[in-house]
Coordinates of C-alpha atoms in Angstrom, one line a residue:
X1 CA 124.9 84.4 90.9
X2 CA 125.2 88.3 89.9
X3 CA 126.9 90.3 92.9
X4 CA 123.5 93.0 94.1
X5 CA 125.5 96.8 94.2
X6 CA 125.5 98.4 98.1
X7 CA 123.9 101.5 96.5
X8 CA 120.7 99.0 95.4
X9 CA 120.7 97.1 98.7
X10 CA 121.1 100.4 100.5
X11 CA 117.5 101.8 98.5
X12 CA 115.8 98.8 99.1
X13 CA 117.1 98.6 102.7
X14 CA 115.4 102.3 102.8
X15 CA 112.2 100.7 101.0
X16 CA 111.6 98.2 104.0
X17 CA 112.6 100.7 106.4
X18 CA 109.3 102.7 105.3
X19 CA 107.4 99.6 106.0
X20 CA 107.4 101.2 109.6
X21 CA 104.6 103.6 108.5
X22 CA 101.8 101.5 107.5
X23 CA 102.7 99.5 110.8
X24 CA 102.6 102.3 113.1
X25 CA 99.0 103.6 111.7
X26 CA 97.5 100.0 112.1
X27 CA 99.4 99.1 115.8
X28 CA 100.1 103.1 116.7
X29 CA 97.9 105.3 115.2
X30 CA 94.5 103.7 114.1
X31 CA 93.4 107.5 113.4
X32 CA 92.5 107.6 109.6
X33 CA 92.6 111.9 109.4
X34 CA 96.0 112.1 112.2
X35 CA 98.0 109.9 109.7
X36 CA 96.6 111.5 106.9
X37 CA 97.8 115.3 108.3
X38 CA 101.2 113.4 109.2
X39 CA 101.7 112.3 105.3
X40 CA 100.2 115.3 104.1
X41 CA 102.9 116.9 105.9
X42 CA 106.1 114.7 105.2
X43 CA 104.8 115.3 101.4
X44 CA 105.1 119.1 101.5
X45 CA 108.4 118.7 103.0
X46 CA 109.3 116.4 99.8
X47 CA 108.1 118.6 97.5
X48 CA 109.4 121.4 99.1
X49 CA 112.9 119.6 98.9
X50 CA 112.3 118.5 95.3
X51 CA 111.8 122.1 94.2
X52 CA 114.7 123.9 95.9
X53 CA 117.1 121.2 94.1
X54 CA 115.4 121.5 90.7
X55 CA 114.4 124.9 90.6
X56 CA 116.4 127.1 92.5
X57 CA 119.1 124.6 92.5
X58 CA 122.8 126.1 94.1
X59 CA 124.2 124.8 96.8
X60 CA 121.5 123.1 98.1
X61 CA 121.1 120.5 95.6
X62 CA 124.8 120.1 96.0
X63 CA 124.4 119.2 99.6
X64 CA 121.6 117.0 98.4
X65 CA 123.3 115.2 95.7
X66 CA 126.6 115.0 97.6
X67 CA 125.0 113.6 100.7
X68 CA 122.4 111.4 99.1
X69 CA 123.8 110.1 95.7
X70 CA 124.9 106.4 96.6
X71 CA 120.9 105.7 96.9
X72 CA 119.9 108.0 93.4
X73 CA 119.6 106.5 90.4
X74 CA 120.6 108.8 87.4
X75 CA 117.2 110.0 86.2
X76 CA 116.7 111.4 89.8
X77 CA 120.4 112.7 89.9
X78 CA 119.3 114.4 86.7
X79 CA 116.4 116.2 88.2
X80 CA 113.8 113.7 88.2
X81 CA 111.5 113.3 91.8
X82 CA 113.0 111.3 93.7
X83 CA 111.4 107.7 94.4
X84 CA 110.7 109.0 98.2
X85 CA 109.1 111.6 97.0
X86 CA 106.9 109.6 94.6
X87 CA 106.4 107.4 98.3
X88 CA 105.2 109.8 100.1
X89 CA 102.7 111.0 97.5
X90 CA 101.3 107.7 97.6
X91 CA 101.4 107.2 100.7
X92 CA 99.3 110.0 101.6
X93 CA 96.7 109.5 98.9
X94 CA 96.9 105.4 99.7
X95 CA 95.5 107.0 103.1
X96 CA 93.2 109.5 102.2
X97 CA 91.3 107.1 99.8
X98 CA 91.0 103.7 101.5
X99 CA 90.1 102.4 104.5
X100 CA 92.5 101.5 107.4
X101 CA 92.8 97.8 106.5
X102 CA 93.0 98.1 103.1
X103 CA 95.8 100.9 103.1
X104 CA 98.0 99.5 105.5
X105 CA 97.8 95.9 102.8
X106 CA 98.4 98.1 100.1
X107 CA 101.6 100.2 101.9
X108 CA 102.9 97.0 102.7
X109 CA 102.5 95.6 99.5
X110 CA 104.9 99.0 98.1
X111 CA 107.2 98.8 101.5
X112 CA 108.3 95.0 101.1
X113 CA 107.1 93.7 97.7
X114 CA 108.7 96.2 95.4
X115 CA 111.9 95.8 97.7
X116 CA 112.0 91.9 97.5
X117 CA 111.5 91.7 94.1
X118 CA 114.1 94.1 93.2
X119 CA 116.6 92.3 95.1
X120 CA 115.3 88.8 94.1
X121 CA 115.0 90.1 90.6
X122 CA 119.0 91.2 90.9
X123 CA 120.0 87.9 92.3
X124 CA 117.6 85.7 90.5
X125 CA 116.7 87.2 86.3
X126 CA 114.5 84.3 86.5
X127 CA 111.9 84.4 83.5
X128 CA 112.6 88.0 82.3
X129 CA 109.4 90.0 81.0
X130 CA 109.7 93.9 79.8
X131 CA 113.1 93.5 81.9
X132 CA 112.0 92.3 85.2
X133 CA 112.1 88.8 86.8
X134 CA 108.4 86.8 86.3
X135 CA 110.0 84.8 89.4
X136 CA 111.2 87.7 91.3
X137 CA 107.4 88.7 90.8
X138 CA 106.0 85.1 92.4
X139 CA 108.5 85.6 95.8
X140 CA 107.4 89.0 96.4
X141 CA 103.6 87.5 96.0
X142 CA 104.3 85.2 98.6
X143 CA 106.1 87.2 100.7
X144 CA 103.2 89.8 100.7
X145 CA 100.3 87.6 101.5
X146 CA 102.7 86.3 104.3
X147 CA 103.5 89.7 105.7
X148 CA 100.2 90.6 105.5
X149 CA 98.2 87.8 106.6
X150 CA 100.8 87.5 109.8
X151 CA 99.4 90.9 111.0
X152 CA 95.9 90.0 111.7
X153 CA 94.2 92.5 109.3
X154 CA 90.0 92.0 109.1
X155 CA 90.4 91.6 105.2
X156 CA 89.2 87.8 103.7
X157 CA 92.2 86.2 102.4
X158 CA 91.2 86.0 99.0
X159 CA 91.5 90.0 99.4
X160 CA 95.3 89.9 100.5
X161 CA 96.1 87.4 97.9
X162 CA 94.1 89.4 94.7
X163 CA 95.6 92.6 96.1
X164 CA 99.6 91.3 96.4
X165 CA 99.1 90.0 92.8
X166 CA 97.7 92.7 91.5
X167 CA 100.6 94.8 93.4
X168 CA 103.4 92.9 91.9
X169 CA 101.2 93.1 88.3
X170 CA 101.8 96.6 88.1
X171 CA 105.5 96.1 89.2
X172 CA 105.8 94.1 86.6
X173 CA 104.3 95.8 83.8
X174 CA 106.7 99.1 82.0
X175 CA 104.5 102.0 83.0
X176 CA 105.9 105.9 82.8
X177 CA 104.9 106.6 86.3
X178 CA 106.8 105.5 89.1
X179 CA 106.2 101.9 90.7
X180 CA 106.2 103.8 94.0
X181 CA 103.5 105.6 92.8
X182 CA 100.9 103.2 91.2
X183 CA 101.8 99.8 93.3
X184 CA 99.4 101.0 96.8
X185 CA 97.3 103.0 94.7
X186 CA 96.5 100.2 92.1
X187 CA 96.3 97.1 95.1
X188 CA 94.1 99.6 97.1
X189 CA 91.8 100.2 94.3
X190 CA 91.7 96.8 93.6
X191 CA 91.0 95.4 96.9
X192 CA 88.6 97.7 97.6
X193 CA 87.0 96.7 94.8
X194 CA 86.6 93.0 95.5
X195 CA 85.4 94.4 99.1
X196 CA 82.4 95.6 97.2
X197 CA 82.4 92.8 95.1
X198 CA 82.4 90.1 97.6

């Protein structure tokens, strides 16, 4: 059994942690434009972050890197956006483009699937494709639909199940932009599109 690092079970204890956002807009929130504004906002901040520590650099991206660096990974110690930053980006968007039930699915989908197959992947290279585990890729399917399905949404089940494979699908597969990017955006267009569909 490989021994998971603190630093990777400390991101991907942030990554579940930000599961709390798609909950509070379905249970809290339920206002499409309010958590929109609120995303918006949290993404300005990011990118307002990410430019101060890459462009004007100095001491603040010395406090940054000195504070935050167990939970970097090199290409973001090297200047890269951070995988928050890529979140909130997608969050925002996930928001702006699909409908209540389908965004929180797809959020969900980037809070706990990417997390569990990273950490299931670490503990278990089971069936390795482009450098990822095929059956890390099957328990975070599960674990989605579960998740998911648990929380009542008004979306058929065949919906939850095409849009957590289609999640982990583009976890799988070695794309240039960031997972956190492309995982709700890809499931939300997806489901939405067997909405129409169906």
């Amino acid at each position: 059994m490989i021994r998971i690092k603190k630093s990777e079970i400390s991101r991907k204890g942030l990554h579940l942690f930000s599961s709390i956002i798609p909950m509070s807009y379905f249970f809290i929130f339920r206002d499409r434009q309010l958590m929109f504004i609120i995303l918006f906002s949290l993404s300005i901040i990011a990118l307002t972050i990410e430019y101060f520590r890459n462009i004007k650099k100095g001491i603040f991206n010395k406090i940054f890197i000195d504070f935050l660096s167990p939970v970097l990974r090199q290409a973001e110690l090297n200047g890269n956006f951070t995988g928050a930053t890529w979140m909130m980006l997608s969050f925002a968007l996930t928001v702006l483009l699909f409908d209540l039930q389908i965004a929180v699915s797809a959020l969900l989908f980037l809070s706990i699937g990417d997390a569990v197959a990273a950490l299931v992947g670490k503990q278990y290279p089971i069936g390795k494709i482009w450098n990822k585990s095929v059956f890390a890729s099957f328990i975070s399917v599960i674990t989605c639909i579960f998740v998911v399905s648990s929380i009542h949404l008004q979306l058929q089940p065949i919906i939850i199940i095409v849009g957590a494979i289609s999640a982990m699908i583009i976890e799988l597969v070695p794309l240039k932009i960031n997972d956190n990017f492309s995982i709700p955006l890809f499931s939300g267009f997806t489901m939405q599109l067997c909405v129409e569909i169906l």
